[in-house]
PDB file of C-alpha atoms and ligand atoms in Angstrom:
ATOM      1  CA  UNK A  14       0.000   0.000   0.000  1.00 50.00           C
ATOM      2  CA  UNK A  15       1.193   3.557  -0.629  1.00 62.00           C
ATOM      3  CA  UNK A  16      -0.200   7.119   0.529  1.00 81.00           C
ATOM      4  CA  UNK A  17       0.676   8.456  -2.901  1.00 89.00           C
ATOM      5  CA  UNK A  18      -2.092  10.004  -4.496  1.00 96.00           C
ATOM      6  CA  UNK A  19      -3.506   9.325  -8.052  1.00 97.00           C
ATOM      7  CA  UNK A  20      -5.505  10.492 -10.794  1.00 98.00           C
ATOM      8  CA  UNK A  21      -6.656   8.487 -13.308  1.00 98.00           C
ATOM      9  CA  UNK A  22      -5.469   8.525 -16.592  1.00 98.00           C
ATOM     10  CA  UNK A  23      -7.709   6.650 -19.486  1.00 98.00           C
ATOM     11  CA  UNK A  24      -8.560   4.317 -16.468  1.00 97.00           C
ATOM     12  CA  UNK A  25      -4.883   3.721 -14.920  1.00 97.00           C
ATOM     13  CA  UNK A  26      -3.955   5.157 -11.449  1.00 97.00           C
ATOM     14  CA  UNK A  27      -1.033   7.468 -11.984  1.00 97.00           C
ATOM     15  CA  UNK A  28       0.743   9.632  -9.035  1.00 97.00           C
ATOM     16  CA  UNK A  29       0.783  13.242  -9.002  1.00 97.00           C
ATOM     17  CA  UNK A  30       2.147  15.541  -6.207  1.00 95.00           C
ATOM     18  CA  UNK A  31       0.663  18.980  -5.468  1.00 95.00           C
ATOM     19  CA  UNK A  32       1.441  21.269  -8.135  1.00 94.00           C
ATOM     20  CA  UNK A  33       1.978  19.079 -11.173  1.00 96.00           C
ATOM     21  CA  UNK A  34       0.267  19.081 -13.883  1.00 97.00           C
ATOM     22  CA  UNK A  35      -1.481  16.382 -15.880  1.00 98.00           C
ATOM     23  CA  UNK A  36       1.508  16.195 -18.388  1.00 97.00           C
ATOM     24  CA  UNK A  37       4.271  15.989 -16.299  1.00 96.00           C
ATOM     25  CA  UNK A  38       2.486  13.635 -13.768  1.00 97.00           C
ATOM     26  CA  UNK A  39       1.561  11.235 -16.736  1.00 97.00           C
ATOM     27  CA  UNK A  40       5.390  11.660 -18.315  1.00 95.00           C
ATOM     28  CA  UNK A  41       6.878  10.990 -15.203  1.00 94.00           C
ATOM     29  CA  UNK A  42       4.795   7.607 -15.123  1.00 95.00           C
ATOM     30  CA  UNK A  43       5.905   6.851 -18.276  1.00 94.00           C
ATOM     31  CA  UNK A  44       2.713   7.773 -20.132  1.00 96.00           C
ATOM     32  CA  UNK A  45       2.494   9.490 -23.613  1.00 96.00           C
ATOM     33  CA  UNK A  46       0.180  12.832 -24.204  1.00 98.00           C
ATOM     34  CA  UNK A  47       0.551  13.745 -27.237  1.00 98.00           C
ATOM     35  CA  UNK A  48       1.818  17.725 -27.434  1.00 97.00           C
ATOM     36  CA  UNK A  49       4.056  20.391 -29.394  1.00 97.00           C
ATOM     37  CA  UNK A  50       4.496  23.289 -27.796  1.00 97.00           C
ATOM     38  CA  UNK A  51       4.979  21.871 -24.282  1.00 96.00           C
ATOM     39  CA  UNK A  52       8.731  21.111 -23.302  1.00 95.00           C
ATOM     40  CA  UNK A  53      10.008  19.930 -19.386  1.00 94.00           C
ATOM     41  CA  UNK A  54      12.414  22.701 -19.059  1.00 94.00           C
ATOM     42  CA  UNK A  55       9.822  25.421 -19.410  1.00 94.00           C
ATOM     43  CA  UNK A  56       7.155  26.657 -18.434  1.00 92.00           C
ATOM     44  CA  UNK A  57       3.551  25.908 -20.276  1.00 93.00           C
ATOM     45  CA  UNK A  58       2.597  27.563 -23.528  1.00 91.00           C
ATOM     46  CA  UNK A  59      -0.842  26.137 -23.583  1.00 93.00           C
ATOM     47  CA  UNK A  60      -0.963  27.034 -27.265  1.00 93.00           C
ATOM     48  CA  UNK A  61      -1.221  24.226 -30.025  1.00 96.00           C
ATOM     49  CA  UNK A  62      -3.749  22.576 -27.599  1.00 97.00           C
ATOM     50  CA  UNK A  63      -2.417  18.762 -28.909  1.00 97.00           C
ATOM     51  CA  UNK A  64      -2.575  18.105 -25.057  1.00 98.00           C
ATOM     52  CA  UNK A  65      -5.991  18.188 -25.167  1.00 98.00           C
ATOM     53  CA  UNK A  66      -7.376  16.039 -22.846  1.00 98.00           C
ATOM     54  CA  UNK A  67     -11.239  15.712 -20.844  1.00 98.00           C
ATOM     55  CA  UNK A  68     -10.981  15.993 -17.237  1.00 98.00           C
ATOM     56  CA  UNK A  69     -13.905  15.298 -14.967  1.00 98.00           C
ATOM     57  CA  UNK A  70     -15.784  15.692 -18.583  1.00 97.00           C
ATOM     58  CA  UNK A  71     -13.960  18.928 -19.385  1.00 97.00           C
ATOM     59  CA  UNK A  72     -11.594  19.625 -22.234  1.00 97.00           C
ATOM     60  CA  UNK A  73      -8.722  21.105 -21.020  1.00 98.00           C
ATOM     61  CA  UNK A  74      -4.711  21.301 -21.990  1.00 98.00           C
ATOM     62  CA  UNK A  75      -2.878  18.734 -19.990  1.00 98.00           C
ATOM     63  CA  UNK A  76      -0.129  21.156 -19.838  1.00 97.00           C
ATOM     64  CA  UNK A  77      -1.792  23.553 -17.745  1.00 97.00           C
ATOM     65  CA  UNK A  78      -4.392  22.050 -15.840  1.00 97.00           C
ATOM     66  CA  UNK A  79      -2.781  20.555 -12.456  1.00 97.00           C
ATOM     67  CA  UNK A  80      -3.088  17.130 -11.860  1.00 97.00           C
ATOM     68  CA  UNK A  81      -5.663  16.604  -8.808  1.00 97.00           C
ATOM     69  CA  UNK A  82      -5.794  13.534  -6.415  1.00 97.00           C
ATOM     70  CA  UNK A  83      -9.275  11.388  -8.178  1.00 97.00           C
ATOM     71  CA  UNK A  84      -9.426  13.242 -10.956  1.00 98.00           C
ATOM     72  CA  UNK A  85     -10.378  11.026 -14.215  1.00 98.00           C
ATOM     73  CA  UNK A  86      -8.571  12.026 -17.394  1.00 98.00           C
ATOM     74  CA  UNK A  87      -9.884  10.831 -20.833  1.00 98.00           C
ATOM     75  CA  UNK A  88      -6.475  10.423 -23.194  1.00 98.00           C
ATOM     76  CA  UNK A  89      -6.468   8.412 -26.045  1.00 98.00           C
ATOM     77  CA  UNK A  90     -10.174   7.934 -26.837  1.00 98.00           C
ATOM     78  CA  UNK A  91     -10.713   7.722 -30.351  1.00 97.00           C
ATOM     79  CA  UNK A  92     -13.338  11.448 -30.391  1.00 97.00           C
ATOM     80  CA  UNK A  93     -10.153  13.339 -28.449  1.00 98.00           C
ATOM     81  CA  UNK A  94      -7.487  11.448 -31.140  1.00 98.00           C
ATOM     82  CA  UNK A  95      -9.587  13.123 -33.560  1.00 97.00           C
ATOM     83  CA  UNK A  96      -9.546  16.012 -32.199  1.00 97.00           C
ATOM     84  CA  UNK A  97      -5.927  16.072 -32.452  1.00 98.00           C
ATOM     85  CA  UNK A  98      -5.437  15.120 -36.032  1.00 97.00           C
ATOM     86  CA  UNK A  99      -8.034  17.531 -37.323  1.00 96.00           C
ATOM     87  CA  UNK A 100      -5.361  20.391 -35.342  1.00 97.00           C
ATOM     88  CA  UNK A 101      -2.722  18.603 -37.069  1.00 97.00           C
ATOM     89  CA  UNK A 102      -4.304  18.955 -40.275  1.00 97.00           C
ATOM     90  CA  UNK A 103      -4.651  22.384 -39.615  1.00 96.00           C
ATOM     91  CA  UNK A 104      -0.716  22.919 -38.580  1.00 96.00           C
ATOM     92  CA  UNK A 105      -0.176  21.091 -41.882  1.00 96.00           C
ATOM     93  CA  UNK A 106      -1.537  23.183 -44.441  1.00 96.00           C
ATOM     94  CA  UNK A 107      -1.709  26.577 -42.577  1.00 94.00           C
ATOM     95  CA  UNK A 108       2.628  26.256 -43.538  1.00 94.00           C
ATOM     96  CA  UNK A 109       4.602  24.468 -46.346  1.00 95.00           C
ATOM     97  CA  UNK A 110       5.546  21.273 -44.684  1.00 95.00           C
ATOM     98  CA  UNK A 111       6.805  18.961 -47.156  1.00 94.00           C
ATOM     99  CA  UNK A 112       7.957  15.805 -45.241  1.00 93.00           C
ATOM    100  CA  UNK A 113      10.182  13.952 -48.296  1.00 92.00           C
ATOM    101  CA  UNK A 114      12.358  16.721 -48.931  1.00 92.00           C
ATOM    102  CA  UNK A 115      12.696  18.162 -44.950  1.00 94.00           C
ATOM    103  CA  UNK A 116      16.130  17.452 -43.390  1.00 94.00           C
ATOM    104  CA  UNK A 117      14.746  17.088 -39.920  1.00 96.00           C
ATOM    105  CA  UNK A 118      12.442  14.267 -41.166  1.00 96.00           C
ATOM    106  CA  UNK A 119      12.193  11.038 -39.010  1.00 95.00           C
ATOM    107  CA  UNK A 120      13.384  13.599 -36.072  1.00 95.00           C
ATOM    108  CA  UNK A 121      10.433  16.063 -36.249  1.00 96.00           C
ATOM    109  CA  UNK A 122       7.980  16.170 -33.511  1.00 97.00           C
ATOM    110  CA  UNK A 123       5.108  17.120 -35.834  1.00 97.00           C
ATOM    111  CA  UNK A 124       5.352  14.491 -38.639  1.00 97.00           C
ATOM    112  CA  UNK A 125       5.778  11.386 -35.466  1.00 97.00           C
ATOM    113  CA  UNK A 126       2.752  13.154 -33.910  1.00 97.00           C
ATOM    114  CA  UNK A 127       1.135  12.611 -36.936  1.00 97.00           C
ATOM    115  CA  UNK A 128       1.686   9.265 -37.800  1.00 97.00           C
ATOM    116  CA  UNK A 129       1.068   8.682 -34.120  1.00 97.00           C
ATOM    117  CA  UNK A 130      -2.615  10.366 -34.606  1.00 97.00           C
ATOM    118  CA  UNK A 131      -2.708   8.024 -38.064  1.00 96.00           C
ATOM    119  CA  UNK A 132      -3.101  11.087 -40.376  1.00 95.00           C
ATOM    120  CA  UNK A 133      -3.569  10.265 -43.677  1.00 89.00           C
ATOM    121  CA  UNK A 134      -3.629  13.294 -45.664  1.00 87.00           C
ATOM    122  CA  UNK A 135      -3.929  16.928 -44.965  1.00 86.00           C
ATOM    123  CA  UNK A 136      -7.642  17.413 -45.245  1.00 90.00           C
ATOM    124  CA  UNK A 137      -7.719  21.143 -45.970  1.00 94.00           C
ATOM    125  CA  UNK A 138      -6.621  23.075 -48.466  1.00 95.00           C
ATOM    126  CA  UNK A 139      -3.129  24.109 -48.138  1.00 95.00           C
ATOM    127  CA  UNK A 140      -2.477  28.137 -47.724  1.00 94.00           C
ATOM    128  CA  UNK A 141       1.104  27.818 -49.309  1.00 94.00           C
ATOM    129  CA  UNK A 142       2.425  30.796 -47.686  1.00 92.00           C
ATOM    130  CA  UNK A 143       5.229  32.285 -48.791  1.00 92.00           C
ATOM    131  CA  UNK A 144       8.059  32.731 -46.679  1.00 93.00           C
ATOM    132  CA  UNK A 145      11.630  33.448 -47.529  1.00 93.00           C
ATOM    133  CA  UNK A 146      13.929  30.951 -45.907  1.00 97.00           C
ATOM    134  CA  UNK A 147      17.444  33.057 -44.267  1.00 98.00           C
ATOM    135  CA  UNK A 148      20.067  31.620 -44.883  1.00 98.00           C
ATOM    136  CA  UNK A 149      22.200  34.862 -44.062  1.00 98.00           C
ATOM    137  CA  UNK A 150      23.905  33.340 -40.616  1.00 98.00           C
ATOM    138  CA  UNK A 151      27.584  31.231 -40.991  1.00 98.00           C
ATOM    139  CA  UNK A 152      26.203  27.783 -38.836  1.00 98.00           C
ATOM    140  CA  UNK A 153      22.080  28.190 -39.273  1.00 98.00           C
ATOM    141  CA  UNK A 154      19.415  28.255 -41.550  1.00 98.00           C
ATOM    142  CA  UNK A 155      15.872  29.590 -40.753  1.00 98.00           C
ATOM    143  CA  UNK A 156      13.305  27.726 -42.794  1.00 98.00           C
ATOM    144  CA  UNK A 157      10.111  29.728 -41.654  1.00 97.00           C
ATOM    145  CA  UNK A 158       7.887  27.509 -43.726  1.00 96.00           C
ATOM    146  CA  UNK A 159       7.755  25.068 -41.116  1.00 97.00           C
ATOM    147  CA  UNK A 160       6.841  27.146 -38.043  1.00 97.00           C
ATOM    148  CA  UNK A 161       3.882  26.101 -35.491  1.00 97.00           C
ATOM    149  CA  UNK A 162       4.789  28.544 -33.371  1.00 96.00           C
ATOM    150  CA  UNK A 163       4.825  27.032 -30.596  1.00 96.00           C
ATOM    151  CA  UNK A 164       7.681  29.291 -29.521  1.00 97.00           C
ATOM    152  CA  UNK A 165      10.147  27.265 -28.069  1.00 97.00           C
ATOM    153  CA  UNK A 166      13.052  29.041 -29.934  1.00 98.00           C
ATOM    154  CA  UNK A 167      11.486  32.311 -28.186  1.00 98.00           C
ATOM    155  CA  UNK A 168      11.183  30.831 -24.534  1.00 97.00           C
ATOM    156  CA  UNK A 169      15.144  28.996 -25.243  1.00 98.00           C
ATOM    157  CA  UNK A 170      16.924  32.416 -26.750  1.00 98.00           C
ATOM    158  CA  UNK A 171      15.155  34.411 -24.199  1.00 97.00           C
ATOM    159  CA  UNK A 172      15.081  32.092 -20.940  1.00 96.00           C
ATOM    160  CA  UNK A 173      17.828  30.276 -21.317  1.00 97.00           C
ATOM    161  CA  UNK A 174      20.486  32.059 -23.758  1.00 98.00           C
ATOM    162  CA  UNK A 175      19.447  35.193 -22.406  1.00 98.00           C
ATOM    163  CA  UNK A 176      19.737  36.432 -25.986  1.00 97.00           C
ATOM    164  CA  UNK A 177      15.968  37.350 -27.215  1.00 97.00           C
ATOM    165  CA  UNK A 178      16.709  36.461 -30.824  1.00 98.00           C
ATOM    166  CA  UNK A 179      13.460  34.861 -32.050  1.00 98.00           C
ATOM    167  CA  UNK A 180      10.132  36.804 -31.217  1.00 97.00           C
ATOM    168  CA  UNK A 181       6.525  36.299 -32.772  1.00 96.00           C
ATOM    169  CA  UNK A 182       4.923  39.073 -34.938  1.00 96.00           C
ATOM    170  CA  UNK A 183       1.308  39.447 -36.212  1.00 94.00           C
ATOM    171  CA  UNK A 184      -1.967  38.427 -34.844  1.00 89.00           C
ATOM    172  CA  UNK A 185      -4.037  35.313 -35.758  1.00 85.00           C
ATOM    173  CA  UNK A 186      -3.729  34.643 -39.028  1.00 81.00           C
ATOM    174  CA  UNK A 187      -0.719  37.046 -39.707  1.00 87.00           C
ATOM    175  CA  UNK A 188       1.513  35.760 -36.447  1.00 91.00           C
ATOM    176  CA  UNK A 189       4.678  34.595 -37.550  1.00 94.00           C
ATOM    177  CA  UNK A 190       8.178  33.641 -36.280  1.00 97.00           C
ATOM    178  CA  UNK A 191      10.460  36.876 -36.629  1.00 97.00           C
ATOM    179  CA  UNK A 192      14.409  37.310 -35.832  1.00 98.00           C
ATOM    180  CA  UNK A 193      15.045  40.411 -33.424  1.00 98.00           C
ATOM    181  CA  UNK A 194      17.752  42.513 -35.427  1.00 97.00           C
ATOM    182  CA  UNK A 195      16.982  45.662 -36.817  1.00 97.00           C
ATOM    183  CA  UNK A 196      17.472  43.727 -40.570  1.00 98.00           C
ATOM    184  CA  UNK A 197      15.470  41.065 -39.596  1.00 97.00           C
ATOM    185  CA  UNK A 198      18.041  38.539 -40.104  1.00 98.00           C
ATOM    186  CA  UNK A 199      19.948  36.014 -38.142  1.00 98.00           C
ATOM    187  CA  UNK A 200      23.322  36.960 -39.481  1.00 98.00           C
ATOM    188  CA  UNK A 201      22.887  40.577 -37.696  1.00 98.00           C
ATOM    189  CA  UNK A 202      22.667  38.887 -34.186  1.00 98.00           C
ATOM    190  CA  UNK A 203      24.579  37.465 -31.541  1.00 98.00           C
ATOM    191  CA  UNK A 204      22.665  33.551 -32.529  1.00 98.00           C
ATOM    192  CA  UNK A 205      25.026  31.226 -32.184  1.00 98.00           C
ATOM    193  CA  UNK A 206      24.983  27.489 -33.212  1.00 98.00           C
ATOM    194  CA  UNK A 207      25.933  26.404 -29.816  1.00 98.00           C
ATOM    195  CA  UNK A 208      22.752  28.247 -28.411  1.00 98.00           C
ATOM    196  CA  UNK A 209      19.575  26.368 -26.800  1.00 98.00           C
ATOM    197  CA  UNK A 210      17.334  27.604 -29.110  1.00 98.00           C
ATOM    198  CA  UNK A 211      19.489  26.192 -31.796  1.00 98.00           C
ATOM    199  CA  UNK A 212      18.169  22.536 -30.620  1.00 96.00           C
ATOM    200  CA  UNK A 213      15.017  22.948 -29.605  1.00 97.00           C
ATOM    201  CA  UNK A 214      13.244  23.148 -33.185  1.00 97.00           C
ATOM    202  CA  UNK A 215      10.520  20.468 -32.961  1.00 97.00           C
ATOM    203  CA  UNK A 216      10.061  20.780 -36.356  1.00 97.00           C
ATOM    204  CA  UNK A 217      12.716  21.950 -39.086  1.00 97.00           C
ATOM    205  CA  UNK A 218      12.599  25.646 -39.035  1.00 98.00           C
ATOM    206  CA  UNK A 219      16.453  26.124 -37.270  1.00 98.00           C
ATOM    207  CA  UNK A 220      18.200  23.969 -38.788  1.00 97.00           C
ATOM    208  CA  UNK A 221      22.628  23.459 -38.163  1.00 97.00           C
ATOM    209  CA  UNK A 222      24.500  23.732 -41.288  1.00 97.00           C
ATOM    210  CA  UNK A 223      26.614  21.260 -42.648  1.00 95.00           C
ATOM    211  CA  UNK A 224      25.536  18.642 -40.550  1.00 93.00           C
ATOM    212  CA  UNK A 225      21.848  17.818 -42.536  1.00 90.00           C
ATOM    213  CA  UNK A 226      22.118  14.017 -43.062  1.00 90.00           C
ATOM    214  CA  UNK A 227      24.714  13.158 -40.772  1.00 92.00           C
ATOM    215  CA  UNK A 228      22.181  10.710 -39.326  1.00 92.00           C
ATOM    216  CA  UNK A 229      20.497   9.097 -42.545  1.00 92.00           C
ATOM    217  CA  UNK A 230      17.199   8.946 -43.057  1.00 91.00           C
ATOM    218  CA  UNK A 231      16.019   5.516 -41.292  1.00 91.00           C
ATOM    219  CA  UNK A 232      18.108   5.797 -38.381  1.00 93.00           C
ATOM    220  CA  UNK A 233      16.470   8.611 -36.822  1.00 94.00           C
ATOM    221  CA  UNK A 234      14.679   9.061 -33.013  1.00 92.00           C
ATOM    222  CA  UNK A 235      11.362   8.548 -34.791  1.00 94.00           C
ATOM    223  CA  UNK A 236      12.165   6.044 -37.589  1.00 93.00           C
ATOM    224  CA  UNK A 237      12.996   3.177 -34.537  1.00 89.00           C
ATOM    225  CA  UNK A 238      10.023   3.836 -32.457  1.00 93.00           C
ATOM    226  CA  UNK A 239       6.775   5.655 -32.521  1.00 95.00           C
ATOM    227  CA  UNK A 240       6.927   8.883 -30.743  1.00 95.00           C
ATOM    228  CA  UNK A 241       4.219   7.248 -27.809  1.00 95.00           C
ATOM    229  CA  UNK A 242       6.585   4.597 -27.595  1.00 93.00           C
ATOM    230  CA  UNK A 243       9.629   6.610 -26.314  1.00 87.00           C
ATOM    231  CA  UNK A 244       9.465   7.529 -22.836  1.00 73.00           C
ATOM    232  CA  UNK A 245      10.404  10.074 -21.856  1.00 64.00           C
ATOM    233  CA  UNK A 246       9.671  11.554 -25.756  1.00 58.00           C
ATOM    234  CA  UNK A 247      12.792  11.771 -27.887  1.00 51.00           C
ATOM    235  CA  UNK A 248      13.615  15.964 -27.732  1.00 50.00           C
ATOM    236  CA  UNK A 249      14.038  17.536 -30.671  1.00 47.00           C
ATOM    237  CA  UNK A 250      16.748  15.871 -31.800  1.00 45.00           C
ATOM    238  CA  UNK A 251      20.206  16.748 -32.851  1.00 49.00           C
ATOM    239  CA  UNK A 252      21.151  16.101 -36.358  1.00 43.00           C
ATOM    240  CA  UNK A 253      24.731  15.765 -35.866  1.00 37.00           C
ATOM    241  CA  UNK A 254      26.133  13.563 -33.583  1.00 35.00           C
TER     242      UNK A 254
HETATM  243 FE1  FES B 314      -0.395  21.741 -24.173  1.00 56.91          FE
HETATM  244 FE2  FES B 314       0.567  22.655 -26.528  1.00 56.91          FE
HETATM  245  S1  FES B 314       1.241  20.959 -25.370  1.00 56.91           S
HETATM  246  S2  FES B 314      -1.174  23.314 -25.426  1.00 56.91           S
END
């Protein structure tokens, strides 16, 4: 017997101390929620709303909400799964995210989370936006097409670099990612490739030079196992080695 207290989680008892929220209690377990913009070493974003969960009957982002002693969490039912794929679908044409021909693929958090979801096809039309990759810095590339904005770059440059080199610009529709220099590119700031923020891309916007395919396509952190199956989830993952 143990005083722990538990929530449940799609019908499994799963600890939780005061102050933790659904997401971290369920990681710590060992348990996949499927998320983007949500990352251990910061604090909550509670943006792309993949955590989406129903607690006590409520949707609610398993990132914020804090895990409460009794509380019943729905998961990985199949009406919240599709939930999540139709935001996926959403993330997918709303950029230009062309999976065959991305370096980061087999290590980007978006394409495992959507095989994981078992997305088929994009659904929607696509917007094709068109944004102007910068390739103006020695060691990095910026390859806006493939923003979420989920604004882990920002949080990493700005909590952790202490740097402030990525920021988001626009509202709805319009937001984008945007490099703080007064030329708006990375070349005229103090980025470097040894940086936080230049590893914590889930998907393939910042992306290291010269070091694309060092890891081949088939031997990467989401080619071996599904991203649900890696525990904690494979971080964005380093191309080089
Ligand atoms: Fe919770 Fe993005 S992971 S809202």
């Amino acid at each position: 017997m143990t005083d722990t207290p538990t929530f449940q989680l799609d019908g499994e008892d799963i600890p939780c101390r005061p102050g933790q929220t659904v997401i971290q209690a369920a990681q710590a377990a060992g348990r996949y929620i499927p998320h983007l913009c949500w990352h251990p070493d910061y604090a909550p974003h509670g943006s792309c709303k993949l955590c989406l969960v129903k607690a006590d009957g409520r949707s609610v982002a398993a990132c914020t909400v804090e895990a409460r002693p009794g509380m019943q969490v729905e998961n990985r039912t199949p009406e919240i799964d599709d939930q999540r794929r139709r935001l996926l679908n959403m993330l997918f044409v709303e950029g230009n995210h062309f999976c065959p021909s991305c370096e980061k693929s087999g290590n980007c958090t978006l394409q495992a989370t959507a095989y994981e979801m078992g997305m088929t096809n994009a659904h929607y039309d696509h917007f094709y936006p068109d944004r102007p990759v910068d390739a103006s810095h020695p060691d990095v590339m910026l390859d806006f097409n493939r923003c979420i904005m989920c604004e882990l770059c920002v949080r990493a440059s700005r909590d952790e670099d202490g740097k402030n080199v990525f920021a988001l610009a626009g509202r709805g529709m319009r937001s984008h990612l945007i490099v703080n220099s007064a030329s708006g590119r990375l070349a005229d700031t103090n980025f470097a490739a040894t940086d936080r923020a230049a590893s914590i891309c889930p998907v393939g916007v910042i992306l290291k030079k010269r070091v694309g395919f060092a890891v081949p396509i088939g031997r990467r952190a989401f080619d071996a196992l599904p991203i649900s199956a890696q525990m904690p989830p494979a971080p964005p993952a380093e191309d080089a080695p």
